[in-house]
Coordinates of C-alpha atoms and ligand atoms in Angstrom, one line a residue:
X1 CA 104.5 80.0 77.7
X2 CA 105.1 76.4 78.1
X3 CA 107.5 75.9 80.2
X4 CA 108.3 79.0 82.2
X5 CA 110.9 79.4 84.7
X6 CA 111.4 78.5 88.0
X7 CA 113.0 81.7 89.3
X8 CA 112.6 85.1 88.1
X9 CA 115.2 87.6 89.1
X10 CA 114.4 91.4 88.3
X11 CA 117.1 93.8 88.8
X12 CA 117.1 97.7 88.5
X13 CA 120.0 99.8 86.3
X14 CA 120.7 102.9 86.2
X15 CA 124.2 104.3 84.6
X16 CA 125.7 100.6 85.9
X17 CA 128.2 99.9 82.6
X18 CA 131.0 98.9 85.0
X19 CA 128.9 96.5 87.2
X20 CA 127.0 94.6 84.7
X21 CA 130.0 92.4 82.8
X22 CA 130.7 91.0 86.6
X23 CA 127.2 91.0 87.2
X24 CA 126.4 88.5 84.4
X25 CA 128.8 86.8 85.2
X26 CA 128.4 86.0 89.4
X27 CA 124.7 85.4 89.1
X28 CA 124.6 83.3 86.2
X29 CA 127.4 81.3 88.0
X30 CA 125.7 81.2 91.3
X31 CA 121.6 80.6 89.5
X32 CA 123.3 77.8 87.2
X33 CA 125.1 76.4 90.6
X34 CA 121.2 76.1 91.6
X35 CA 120.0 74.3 89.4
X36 CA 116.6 75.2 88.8
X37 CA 115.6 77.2 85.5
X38 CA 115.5 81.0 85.5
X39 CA 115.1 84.1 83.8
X40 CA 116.9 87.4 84.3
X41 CA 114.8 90.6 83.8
X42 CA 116.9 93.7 83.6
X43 CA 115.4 97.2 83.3
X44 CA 117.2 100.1 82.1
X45 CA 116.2 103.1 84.1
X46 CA 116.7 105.9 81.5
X47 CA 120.7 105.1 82.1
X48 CA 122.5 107.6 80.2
X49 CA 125.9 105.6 80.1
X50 CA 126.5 102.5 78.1
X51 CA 124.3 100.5 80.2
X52 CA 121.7 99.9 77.4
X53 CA 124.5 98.4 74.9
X54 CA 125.9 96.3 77.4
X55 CA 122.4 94.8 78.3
X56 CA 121.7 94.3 74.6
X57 CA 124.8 92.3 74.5
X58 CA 123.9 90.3 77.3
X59 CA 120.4 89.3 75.9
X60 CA 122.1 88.2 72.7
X61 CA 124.3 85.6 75.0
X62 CA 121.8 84.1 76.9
X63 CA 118.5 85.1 74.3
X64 CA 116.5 82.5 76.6
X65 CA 117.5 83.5 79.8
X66 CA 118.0 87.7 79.8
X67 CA 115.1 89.7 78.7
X68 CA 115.7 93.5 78.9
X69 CA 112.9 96.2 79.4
X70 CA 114.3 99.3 78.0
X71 CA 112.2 102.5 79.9
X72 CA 112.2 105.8 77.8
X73 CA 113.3 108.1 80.8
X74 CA 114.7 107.9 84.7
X75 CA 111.5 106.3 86.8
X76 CA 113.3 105.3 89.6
X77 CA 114.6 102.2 91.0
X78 CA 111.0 101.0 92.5
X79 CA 108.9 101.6 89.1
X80 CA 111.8 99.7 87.1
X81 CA 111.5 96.7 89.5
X82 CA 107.8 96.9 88.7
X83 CA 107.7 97.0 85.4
X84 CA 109.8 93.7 85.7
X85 CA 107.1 92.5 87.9
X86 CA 104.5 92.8 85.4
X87 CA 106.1 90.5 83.0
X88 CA 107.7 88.0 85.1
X89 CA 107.3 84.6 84.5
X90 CA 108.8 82.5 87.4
X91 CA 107.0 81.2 90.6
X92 CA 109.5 82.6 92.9
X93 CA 110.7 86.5 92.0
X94 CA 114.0 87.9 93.4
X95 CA 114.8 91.4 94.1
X96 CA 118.6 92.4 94.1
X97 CA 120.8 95.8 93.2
X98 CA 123.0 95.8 89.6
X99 CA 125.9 97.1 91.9
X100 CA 126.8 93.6 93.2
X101 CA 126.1 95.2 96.7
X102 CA 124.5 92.4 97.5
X103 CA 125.9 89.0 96.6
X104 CA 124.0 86.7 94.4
X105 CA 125.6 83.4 95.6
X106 CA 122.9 84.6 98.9
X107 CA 119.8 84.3 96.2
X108 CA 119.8 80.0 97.3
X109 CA 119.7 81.0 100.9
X110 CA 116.3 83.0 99.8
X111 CA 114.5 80.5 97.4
X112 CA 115.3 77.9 100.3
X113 CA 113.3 80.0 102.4
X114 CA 110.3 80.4 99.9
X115 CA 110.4 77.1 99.4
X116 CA 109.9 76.4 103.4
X117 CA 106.5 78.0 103.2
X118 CA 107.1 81.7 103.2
X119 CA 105.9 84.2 100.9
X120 CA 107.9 86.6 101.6
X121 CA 111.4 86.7 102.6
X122 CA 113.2 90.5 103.5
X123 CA 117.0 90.3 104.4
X124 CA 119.2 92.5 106.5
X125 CA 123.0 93.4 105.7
X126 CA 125.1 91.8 107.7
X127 CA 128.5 94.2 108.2
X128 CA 126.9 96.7 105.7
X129 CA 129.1 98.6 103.7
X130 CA 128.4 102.3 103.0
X131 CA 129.5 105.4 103.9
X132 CA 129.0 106.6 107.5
X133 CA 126.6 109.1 106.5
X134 CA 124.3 106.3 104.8
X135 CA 125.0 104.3 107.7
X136 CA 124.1 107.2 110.4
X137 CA 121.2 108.1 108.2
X138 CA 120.2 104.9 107.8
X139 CA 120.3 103.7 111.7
X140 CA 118.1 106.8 113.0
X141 CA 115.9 106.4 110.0
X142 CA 115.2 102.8 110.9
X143 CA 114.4 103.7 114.5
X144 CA 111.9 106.6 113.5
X145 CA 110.2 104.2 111.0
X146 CA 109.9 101.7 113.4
X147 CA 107.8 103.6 115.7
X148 CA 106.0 105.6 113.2
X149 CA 105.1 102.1 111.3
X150 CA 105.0 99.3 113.7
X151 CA 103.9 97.1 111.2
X152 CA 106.3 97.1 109.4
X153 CA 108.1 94.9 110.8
X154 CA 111.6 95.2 108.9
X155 CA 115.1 95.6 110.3
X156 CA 116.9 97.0 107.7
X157 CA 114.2 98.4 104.6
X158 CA 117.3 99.2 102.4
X159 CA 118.1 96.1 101.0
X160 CA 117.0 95.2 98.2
X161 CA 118.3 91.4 97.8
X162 CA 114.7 90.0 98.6
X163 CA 112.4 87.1 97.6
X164 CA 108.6 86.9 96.9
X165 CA 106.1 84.5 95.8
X166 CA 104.6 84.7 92.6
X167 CA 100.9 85.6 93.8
X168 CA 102.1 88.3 96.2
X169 CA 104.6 89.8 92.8
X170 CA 101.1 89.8 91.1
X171 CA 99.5 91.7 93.6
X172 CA 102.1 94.4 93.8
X173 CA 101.8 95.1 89.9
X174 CA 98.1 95.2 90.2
X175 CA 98.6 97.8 92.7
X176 CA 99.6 100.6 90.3
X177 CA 100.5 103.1 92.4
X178 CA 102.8 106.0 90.8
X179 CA 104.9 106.2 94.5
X180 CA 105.9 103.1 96.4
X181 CA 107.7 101.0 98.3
X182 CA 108.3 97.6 97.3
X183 CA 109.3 96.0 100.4
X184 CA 107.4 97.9 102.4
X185 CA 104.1 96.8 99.7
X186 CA 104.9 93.3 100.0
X187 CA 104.6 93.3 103.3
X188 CA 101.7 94.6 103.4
X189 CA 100.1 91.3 101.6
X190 CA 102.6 88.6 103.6
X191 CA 100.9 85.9 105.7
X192 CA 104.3 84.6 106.3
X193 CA 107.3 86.8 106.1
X194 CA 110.9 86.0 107.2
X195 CA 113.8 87.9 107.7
X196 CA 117.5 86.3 107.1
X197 CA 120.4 87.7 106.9
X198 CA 122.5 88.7 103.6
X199 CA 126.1 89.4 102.4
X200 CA 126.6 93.3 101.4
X201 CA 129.6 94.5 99.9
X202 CA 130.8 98.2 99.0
X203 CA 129.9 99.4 95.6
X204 CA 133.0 97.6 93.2
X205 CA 132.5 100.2 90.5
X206 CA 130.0 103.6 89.7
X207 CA 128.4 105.6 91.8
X208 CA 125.2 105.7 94.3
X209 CA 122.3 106.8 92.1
X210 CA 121.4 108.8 94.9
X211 CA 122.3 112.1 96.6
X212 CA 121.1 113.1 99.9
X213 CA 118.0 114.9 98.9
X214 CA 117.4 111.9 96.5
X215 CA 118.0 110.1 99.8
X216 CA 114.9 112.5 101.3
X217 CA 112.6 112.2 98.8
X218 CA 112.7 108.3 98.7
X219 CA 111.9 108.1 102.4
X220 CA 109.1 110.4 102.3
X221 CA 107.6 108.0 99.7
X222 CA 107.8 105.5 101.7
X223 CA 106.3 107.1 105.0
X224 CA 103.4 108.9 103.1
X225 CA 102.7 106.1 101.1
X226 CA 102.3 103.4 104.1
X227 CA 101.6 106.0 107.2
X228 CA 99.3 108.3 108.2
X229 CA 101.3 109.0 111.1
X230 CA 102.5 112.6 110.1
X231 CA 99.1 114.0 109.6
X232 CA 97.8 112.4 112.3
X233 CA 100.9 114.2 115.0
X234 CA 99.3 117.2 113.2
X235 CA 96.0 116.9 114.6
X236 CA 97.2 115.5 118.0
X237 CA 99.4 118.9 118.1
X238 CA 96.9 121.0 117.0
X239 CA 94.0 119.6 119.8
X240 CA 97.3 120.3 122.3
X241 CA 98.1 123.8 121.5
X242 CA 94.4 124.4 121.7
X243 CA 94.0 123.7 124.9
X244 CA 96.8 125.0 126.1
X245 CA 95.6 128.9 124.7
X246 CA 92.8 128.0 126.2
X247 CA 93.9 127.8 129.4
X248 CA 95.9 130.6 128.6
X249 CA 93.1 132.7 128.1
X250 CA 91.6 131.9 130.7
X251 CA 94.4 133.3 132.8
X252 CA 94.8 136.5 130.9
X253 CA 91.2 137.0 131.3
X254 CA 91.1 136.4 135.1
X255 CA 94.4 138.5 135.3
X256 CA 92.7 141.4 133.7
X257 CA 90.3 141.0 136.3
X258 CA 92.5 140.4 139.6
X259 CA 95.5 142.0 138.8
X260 CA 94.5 145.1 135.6
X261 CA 95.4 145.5 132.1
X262 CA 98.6 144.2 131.0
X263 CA 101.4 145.9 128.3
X264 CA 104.7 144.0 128.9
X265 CA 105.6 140.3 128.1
X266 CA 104.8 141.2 124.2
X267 CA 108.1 140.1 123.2
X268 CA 107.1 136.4 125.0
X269 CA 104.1 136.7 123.0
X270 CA 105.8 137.1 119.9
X271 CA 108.4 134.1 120.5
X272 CA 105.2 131.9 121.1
X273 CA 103.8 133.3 117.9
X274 CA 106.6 132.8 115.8
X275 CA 107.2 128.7 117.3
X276 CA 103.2 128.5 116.4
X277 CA 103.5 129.7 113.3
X278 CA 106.4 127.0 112.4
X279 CA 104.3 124.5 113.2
X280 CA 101.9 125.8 111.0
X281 CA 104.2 125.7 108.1
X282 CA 105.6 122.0 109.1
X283 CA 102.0 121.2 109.3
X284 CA 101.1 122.5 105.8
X285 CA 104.3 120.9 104.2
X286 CA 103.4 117.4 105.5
X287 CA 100.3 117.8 104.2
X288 CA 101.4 119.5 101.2
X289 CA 103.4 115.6 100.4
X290 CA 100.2 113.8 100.7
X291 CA 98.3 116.4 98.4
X292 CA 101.3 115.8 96.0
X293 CA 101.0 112.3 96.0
X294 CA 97.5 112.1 95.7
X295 CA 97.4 114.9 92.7
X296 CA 100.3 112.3 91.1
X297 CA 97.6 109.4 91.1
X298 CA 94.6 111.0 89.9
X299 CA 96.2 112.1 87.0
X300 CA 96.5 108.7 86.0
X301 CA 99.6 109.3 84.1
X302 CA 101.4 106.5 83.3
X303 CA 103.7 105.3 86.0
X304 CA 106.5 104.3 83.6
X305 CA 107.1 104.6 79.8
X306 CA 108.2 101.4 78.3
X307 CA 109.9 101.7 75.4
X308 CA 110.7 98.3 74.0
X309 CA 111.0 95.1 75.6
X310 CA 114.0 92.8 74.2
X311 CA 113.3 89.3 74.7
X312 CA 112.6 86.3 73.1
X313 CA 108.7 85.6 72.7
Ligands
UDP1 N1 118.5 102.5 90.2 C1 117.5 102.6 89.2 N2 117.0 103.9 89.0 C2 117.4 105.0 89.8 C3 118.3 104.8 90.8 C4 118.9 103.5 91.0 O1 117.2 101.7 88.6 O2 116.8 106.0 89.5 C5 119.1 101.1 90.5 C6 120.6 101.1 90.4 O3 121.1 100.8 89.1 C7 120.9 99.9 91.3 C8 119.8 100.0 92.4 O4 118.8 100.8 91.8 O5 120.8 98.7 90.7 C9 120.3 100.7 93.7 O6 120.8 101.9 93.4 P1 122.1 102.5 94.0 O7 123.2 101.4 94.1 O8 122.5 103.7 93.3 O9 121.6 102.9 95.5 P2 122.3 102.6 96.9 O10 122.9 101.2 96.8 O11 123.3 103.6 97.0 O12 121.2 102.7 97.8
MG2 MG1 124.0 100.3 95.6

């Protein structure tokens, strides 16, 4: 391409037909109030609503500016903001939610920061607006991340109104991994990261693709795919208990010895049993995600099904 864009903005949809309209129209508003030349790279997440007409509708406006990638099925929010990432064409690649949670008059605030040497920028939500069981799950989530993944130095992972450099947008979509993390990826390849703080609003119109347990399996992707922590309490526990039935033994040895042969305190035994043995099965679940995940790679199916890209070559 000759002359490609300046910014590249890659948004996620999924069953969004109520927010895109507004959509169009606040973050054309607020990229033409920029200045610099962009494209907008949309990618319909298997949406069963009328998401797809609507985005077909919107490349036919702006045929220059919008180019849809159409996925055949529902590959979740992080695999349609890669397949955008494959085929941008900007030198500085924005993040941000269909939902008009976050507010695209913040995307200058970003590139300004890109532009001051960073190659990363990650965001937090100022007076976030969610439910209060988003909000409580999100707080404690955030604490237990923090200590299982020190460095991952993030205040608030959740938000998805972020910017990038070009190089380290490359190096995420070389990455190919079926389960990830974008935020949490890119900053694993930042020199210089910044956080600044963002706008969030409550969702105008749809609904939260995600339910609770979606809620679940999304943050074991992201501790399994950037921690090793889990196992690793696994073995740390497992060297403890030992040597804790060791030293039991000992003393049930020496007290058959000192003291005789013992019948009572079998009931003790089995309460010990029983906590032992739900560890165990913790122990095998945790390792049981990893497995998972590792199975999911080696099969080297694709990570996403494309099936047609609207644009104008
Ligand atoms: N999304 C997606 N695929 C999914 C789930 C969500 O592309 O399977 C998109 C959705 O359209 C939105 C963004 O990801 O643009 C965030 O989703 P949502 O607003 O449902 O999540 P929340 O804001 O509740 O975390
Ligand atoms: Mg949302």
């Amino acid at each position: 391409m000759a002359n490609n864009p300046y910014l590249s903005v890659v948004i996620p949809v999924h069953n969004e037909q109520e927010s895109l309209e507004e959509l169009y129209k606040r973050l054309t508003q607020a990229l033409d109030k920029l200045g610099k030349s962009y494209e907008i790279i949309l990618t319909n997440d298997g949406s069963t609503d009328k998401s797809a007409e609507i985005l077909q509708e919107l490349h036919n406006r702006r045929p220059d500016q919008i180019r849809i990638i159409e996925f055949n099925g529902n590959f979740g929010q992080h695999m349609a903001i890669m397949a955008g990432f494959e085929r941008v064409r900007g030198d500085i690649v924005i993040t941000m939610d269909a939902d008009l949670q976050n507010p695209p008059e913040d995307i200058g605030k970003l590139v300004a920061a890109i532009e001051a040497g960073h190659d990363v920028v990650n965001t937090h939500r100022e007076s976030r607006q969610d439910t209060w069981w988003r909000l409580t799950v999100s707080r404690w989530h955030n604490k237990v991340r923090a200590w299982m993944m020190p460095k991952l130095v993030m205040e608030d992972e959740g938000c998805m109104l972020r910017a990038y450099r070009r190089d380290i947008v490359d190096l995420m979509a070389s990455t190919g991994e079926a389960t990830t993390f974008i935020p949490a990826l890119a900053l694993s390849y930042a020199s210089n990261p910044v956080e600044v703080a963002v706008g969030h609003a409550s969702r105008a119109a749809g609904e939260s693709s995600y339910s609770f347990y979606g809620l679940i399996r999304y943050n074991f992707d992201l501790i399994t795919g950037f921690s090793l922590f889990p196992l690793q309490v696994f073995t740390l526990l497992g060297m403890l208990i030992s040597f804790c039935s060791f030293v039991f033994v000992v003393f049930l040895m020496l007290r058959r010895l000192i003291v005789g042969p013992e019948v009572e305190g079998v009931f003790t035994l089995f309460a010990i049993l029983f906590f032992l043995i739900g560890i165990v099965l913790l122990g095998l679940g945790v390792t049981g995600e990893y497995i998972g995940r590792i199975y999911q790679e080696v099969r080297k199916r694709p990570r996403f099904v494309v099936r047609r890209v609207i644009e104008k070559k």
